[in-house]
Short mmCIF file of C-alpha atoms and ligand atoms in Angstrom, two decimals:
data_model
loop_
_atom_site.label_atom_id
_atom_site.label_comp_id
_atom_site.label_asym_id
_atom_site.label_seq_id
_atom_site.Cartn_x
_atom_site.Cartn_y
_atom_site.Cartn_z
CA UNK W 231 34.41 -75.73 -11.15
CA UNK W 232 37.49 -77.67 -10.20
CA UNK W 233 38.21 -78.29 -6.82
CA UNK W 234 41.87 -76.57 -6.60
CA UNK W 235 43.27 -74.56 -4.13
CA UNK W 236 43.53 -70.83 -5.18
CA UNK W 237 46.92 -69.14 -5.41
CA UNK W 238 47.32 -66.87 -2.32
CA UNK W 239 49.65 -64.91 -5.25
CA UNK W 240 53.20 -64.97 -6.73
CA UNK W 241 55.91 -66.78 -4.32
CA UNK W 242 59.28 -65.27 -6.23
CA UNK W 243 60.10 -64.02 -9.49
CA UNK W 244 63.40 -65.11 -11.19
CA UNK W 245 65.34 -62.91 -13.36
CA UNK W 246 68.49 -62.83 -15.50
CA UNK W 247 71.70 -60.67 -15.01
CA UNK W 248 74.81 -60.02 -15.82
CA UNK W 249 77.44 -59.21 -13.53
CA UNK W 250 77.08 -61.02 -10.18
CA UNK W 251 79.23 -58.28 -8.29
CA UNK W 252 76.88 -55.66 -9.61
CA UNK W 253 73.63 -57.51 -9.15
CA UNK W 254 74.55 -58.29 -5.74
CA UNK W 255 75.16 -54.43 -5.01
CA UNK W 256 72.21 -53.22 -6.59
CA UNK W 257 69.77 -55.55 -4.68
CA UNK W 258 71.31 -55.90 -1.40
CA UNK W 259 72.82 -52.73 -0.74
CA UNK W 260 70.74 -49.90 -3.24
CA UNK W 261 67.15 -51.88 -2.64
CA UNK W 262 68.20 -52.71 0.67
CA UNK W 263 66.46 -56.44 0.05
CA UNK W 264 67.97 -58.98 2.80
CA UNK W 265 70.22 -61.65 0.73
CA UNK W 266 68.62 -64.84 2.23
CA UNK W 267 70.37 -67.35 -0.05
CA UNK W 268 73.12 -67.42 -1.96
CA UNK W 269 73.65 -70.31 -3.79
CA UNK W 270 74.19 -72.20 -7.26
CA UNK W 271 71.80 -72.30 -10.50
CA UNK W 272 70.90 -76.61 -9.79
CA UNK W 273 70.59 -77.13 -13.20
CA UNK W 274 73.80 -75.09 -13.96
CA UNK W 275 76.60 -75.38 -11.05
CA UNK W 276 78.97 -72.71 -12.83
CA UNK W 277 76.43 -69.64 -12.10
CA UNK W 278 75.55 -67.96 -9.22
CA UNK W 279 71.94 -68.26 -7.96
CA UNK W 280 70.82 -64.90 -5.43
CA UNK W 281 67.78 -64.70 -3.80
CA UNK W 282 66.63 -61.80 -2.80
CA UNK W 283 63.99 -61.12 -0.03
CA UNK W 284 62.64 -59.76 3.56
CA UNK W 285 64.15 -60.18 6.58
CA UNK W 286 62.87 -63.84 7.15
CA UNK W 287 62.24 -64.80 3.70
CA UNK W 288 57.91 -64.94 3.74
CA UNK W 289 56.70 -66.64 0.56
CA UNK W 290 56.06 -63.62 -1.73
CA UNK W 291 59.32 -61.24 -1.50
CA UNK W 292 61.38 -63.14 -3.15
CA UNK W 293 63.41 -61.56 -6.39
CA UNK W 294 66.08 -64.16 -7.74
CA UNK W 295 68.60 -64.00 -10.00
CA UNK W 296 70.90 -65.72 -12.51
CA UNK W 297 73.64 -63.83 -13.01
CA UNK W 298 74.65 -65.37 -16.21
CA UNK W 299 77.58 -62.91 -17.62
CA UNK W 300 78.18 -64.84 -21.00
CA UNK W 301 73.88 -64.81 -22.23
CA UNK W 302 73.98 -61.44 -23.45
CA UNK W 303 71.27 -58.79 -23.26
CA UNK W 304 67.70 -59.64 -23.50
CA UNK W 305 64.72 -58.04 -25.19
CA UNK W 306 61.51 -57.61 -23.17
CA UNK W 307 58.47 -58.46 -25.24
CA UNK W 308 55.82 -60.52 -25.55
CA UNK W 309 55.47 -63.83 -23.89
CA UNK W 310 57.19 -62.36 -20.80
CA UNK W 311 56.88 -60.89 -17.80
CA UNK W 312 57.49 -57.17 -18.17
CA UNK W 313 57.54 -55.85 -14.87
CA UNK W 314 58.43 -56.68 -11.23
CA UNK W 315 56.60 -54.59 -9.32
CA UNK W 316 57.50 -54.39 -5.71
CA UNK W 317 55.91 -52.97 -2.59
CA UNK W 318 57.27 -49.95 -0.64
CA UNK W 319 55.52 -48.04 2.53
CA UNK W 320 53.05 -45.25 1.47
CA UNK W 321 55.33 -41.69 2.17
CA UNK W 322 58.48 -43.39 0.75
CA UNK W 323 58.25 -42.30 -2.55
CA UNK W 324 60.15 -39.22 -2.42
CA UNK W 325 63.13 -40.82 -0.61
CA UNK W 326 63.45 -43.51 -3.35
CA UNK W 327 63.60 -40.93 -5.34
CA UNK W 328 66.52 -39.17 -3.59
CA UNK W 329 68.29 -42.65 -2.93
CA UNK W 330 67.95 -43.01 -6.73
CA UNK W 331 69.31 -39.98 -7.25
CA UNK W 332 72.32 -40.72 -4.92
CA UNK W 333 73.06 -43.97 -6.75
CA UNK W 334 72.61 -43.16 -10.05
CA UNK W 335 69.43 -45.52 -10.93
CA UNK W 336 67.49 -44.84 -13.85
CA UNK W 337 63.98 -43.90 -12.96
CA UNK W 338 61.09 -42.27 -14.53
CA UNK W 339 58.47 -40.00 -13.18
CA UNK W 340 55.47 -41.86 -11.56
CA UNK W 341 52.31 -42.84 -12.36
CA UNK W 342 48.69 -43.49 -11.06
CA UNK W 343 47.62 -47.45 -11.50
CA UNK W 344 44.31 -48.43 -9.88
CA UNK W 345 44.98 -45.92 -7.45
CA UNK W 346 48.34 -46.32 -6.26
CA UNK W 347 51.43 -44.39 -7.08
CA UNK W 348 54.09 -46.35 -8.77
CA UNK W 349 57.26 -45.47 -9.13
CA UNK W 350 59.32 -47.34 -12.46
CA UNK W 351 63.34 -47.64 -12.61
CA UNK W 352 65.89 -50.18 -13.97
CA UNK W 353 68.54 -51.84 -12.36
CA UNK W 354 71.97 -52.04 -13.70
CA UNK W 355 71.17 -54.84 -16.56
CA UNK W 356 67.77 -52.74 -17.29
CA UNK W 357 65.63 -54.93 -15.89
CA UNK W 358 62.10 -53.06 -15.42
CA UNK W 359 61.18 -52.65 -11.68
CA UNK W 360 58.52 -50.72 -9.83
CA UNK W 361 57.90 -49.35 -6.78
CA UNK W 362 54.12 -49.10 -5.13
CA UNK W 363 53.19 -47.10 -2.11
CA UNK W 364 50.61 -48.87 -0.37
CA UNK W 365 49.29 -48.94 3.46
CA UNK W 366 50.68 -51.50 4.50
CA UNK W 367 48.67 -53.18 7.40
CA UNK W 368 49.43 -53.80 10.85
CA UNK W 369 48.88 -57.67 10.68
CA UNK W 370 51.51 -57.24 7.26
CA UNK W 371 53.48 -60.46 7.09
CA UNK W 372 56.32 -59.04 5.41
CA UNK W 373 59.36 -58.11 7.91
CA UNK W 374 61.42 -54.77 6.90
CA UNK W 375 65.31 -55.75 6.18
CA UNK W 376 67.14 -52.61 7.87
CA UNK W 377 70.87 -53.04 6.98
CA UNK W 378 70.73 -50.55 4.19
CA UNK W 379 67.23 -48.55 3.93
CA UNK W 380 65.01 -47.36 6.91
CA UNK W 381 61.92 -49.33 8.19
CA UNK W 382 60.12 -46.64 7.08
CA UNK W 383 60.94 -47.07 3.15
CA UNK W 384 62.24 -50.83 3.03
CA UNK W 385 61.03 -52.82 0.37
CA UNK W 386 58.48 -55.24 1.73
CA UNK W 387 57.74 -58.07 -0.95
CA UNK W 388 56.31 -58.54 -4.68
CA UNK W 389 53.28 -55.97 -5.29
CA UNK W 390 52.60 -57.75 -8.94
CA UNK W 391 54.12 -59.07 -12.00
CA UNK W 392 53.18 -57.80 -15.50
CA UNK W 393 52.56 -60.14 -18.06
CA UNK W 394 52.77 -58.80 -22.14
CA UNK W 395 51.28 -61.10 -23.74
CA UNK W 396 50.07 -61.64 -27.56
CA UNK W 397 46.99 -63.20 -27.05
CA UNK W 398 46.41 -62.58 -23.28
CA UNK W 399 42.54 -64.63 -23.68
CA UNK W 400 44.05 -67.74 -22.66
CA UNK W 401 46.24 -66.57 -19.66
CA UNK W 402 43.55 -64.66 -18.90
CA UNK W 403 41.52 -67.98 -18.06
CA UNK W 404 44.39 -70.01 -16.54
CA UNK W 405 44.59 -66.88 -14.28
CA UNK W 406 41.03 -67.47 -13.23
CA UNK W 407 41.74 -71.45 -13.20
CA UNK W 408 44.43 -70.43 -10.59
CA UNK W 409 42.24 -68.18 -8.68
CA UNK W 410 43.04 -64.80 -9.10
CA UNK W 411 40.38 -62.61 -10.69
CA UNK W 412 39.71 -59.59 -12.98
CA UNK W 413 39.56 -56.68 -10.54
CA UNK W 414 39.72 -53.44 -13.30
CA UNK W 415 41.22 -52.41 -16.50
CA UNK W 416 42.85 -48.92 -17.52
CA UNK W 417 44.45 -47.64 -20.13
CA UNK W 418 48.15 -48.45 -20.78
CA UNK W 419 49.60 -46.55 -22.91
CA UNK W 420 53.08 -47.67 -23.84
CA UNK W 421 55.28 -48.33 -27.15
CA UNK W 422 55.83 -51.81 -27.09
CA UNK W 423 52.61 -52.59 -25.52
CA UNK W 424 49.00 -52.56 -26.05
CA UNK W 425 46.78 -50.08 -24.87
CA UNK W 426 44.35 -51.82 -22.04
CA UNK W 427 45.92 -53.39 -18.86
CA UNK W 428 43.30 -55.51 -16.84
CA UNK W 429 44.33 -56.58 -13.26
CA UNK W 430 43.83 -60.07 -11.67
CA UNK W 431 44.11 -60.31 -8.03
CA UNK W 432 44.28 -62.96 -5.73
CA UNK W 433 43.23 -63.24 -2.04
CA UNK W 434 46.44 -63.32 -0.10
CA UNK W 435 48.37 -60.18 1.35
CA UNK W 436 51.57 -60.23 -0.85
CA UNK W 437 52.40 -60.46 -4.30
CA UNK W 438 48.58 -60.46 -5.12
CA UNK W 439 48.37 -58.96 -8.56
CA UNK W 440 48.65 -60.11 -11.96
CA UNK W 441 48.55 -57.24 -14.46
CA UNK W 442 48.36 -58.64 -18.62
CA UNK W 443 48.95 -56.37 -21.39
CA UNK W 444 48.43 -57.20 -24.98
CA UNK W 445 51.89 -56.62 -26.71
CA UNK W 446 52.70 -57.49 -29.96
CA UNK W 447 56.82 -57.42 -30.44
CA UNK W 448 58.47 -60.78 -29.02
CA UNK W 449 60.91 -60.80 -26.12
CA UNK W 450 64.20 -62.18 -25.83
CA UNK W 451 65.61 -63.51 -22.75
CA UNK W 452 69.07 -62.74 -21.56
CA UNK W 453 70.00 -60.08 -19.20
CA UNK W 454 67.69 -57.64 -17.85
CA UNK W 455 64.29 -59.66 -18.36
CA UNK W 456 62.46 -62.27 -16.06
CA UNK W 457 63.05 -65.73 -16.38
CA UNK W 458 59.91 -67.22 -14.60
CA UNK W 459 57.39 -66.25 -11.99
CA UNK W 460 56.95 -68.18 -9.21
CA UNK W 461 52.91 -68.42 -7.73
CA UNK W 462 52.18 -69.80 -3.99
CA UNK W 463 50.44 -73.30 -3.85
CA UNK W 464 51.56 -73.76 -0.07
CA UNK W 465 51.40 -77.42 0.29
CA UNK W 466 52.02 -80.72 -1.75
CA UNK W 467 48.58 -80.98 -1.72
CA UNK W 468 47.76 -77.64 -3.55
CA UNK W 469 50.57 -77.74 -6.25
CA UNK W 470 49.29 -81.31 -7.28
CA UNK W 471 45.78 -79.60 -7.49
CA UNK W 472 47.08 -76.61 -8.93
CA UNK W 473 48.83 -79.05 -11.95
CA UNK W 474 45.85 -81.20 -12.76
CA UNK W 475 44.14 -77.68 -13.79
CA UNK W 476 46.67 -76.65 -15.65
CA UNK W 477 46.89 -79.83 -17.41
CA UNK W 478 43.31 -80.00 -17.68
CA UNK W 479 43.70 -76.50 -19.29
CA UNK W 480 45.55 -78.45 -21.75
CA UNK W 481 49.07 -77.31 -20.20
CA UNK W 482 52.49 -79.90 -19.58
CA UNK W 483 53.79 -78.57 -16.75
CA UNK W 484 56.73 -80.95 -15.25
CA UNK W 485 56.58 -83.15 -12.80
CA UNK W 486 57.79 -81.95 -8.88
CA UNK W 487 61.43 -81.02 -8.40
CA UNK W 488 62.73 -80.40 -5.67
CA UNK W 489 64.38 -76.86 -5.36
CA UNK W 490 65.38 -77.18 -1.87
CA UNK W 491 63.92 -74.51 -0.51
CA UNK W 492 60.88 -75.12 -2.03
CA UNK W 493 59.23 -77.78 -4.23
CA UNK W 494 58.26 -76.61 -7.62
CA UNK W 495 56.56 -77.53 -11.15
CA UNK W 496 57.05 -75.74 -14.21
CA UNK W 497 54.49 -75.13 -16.69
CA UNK W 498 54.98 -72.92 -20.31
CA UNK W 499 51.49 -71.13 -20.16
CA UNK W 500 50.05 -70.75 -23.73
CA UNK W 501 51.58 -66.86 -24.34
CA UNK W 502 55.04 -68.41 -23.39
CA UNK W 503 55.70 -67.25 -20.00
CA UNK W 504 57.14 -69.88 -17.86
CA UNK W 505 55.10 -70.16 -14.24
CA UNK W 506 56.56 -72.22 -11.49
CA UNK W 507 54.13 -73.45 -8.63
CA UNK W 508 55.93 -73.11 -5.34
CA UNK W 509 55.38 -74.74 -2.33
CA UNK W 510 55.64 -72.46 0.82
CA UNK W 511 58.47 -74.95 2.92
CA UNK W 512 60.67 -76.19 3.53
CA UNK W 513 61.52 -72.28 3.24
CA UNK W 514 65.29 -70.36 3.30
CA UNK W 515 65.94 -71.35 7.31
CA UNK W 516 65.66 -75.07 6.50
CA UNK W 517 69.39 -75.23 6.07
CA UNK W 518 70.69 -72.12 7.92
CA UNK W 519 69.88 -70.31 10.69
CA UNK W 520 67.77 -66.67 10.16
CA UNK W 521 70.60 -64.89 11.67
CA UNK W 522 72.98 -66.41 9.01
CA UNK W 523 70.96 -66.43 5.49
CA UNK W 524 73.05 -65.76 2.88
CA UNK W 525 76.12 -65.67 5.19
CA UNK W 526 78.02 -68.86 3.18
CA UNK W 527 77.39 -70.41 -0.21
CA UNK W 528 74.62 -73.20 0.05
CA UNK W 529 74.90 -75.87 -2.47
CA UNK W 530 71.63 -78.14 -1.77
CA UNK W 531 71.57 -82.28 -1.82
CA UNK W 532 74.43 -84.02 -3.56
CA UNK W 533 75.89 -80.53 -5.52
CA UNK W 534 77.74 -80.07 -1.92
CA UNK W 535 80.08 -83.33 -2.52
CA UNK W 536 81.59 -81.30 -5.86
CA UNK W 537 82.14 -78.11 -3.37
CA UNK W 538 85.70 -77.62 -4.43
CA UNK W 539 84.97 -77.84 -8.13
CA UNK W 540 81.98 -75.54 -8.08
CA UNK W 541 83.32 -73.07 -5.72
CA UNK W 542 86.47 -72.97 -8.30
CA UNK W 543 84.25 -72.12 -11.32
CA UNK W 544 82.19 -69.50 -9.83
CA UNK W 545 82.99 -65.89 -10.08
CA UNK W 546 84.51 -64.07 -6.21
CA UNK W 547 81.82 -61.79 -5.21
CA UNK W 548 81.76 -60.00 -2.12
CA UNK W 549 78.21 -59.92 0.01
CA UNK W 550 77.93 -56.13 0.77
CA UNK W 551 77.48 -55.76 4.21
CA UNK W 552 76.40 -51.79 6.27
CA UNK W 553 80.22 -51.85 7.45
CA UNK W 554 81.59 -52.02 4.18
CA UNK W 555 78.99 -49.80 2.93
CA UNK W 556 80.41 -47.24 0.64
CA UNK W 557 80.02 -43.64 2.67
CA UNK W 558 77.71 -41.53 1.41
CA UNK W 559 75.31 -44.69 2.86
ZN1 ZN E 708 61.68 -70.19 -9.42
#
């Protein structure tokens, strides 16, 4: 057994969408999630980068987004991650439901899944999300984000990703590499996907679960699907551990870059979803204060020199804030 640190589970997941306005409004204001950066794609300076989170940002509430209007819609499918699932407090349900109903999201009826009650919906590009009640502990490190929803329904960090994946044997090992483990399968019944989910879990208290699902039918990415999924390796020390595995599970992830915020490899795992290991600092207050995340547009290292010119080719959105709420909030 190699001697790498186990995942404590996912840091962020990264998604694609289309209008920045509407993203923005869906996220902050319907979900209620605290905007704690807002910022520029670093390898693309023309689009938006959002992130998406609890009140201070802990490792493992993150949602981010490109909002890349020209890429077009995407397919979900195989080699992707299907489903953000995110965690809401146990007795919420039913006001989701009514909040849905207020705002016009698209949601389905819920279902059972190991035990908990999820509730699925789409946001405005059709991304699929989910919401899970759970008890959430006292020692929780998640903090609610109150501008929009009540404490006692705000969305309090990743619950799982699910992966479909066409041959999910070998994810299923890197899975165990990174140390999450099987935990239970069910049936999943479902069009485009197989019919057996099996969870993974890891040991820490957010974002713990992976769920894979054979599917057969390819994805396509564009808007509405993920982009990545980000997993904790809290220090230096753990990623590098974390990317001899993977290479020794005959992976290429990418050397360190630095994403600011965090520091982060890429690797392709072998169904084709892209997993970034994140480190847990410098974290969303290196650069601003907590009071002020997501107050002004960030543009990390050298990208803040070419302010002018990248402010000019980025789209006007406006942050929604409770004042400006619309008034049936
Ligand atoms: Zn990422």
């Amino acid at each position: 057994m190699a001697d790498q640190t186990p995942t404590p589970g996912i840091h962020h997941v990264t998604c694609v969408a289309g209008d920045p306005q509407r993203n923005l409004e869906f996220w902050a204001e319907t979900l209620g999630l605290r905007l704690v950066k807002r910022s520029v794609n670093q390898d693309d300076p023309s689009a938006h980068h959002f992130f998406f989170a609890d009140a201070e940002g802990t490792p493992g509430t993150s949602v981010t987004f490109f909002p890349w209007a020209g890429a077009g819609s995407g397919t979900v499918g195989a080699g992707q991650v299907s489903r953000i699932a995110l965690r809401a407090p146990a007795g919420s349900l039913d006001s989701w439901e009514a909040r849905f109903d207020d705002h016009g999201v698209d949601y389905d009826d819920r279902v059972e899944r190991f035990g908990e009650t999820v509730l699925p919906f789409r946001d405005p590009d059709g991304l699929p999300v989910e919401l899970v009640a759970v008890d959430l502990p006292a020692d929780d490190p998640t903090v609610p984000w109150t501008a929009f929803v009540p404490e006692d329904a705000a969305i309090r960090g990743c619950h799982s990703v699910t992966l479909w994946l066409a041959d999910p044997g070998a994810t299923a090992a890197l899975l165990e590499t990174m140390g999450l483990s099987a935990v239970g399968t069910e049936p999943a019944p479902g069009a485009a996907a197989g019919d057996e989910r099996t969870r993974f879990a890891a040991d820490g208290p957010v974002g713990r679960y992976v769920d894979v699902v054979p599917a057969v039918a390819s994805g396509r990415q564009g808007h509405g699907t993920v982009h990545h999924v980000a997993f904790q390796t809290p220090t230096d020390e753990d990623q590098a551990s974390m990317r001899a595995a993977a290479r020794a599970a005959g992976l290429r992830p990418t050397r360190q870059v630095d994403r600011h915020w965090f520091r982060s490899v890429y690797v392709r795992e072998h169904n084709g979803v892209l997993f970034e290991l994140a480190t847990s600092g410098p974290g969303y207050t290196s650069d601003e204060p907590l009071a002020d995340l997501g107050g002004r547009l960030v543009l990390p290292g050298e990208l803040e020199a070419r302010r002018d010119q990248i402010e000019a080719g980025l789209a006007d959105v406006t942050v929604p804030r409770p004042d400006t709420a619309s008034a049936d909030d």
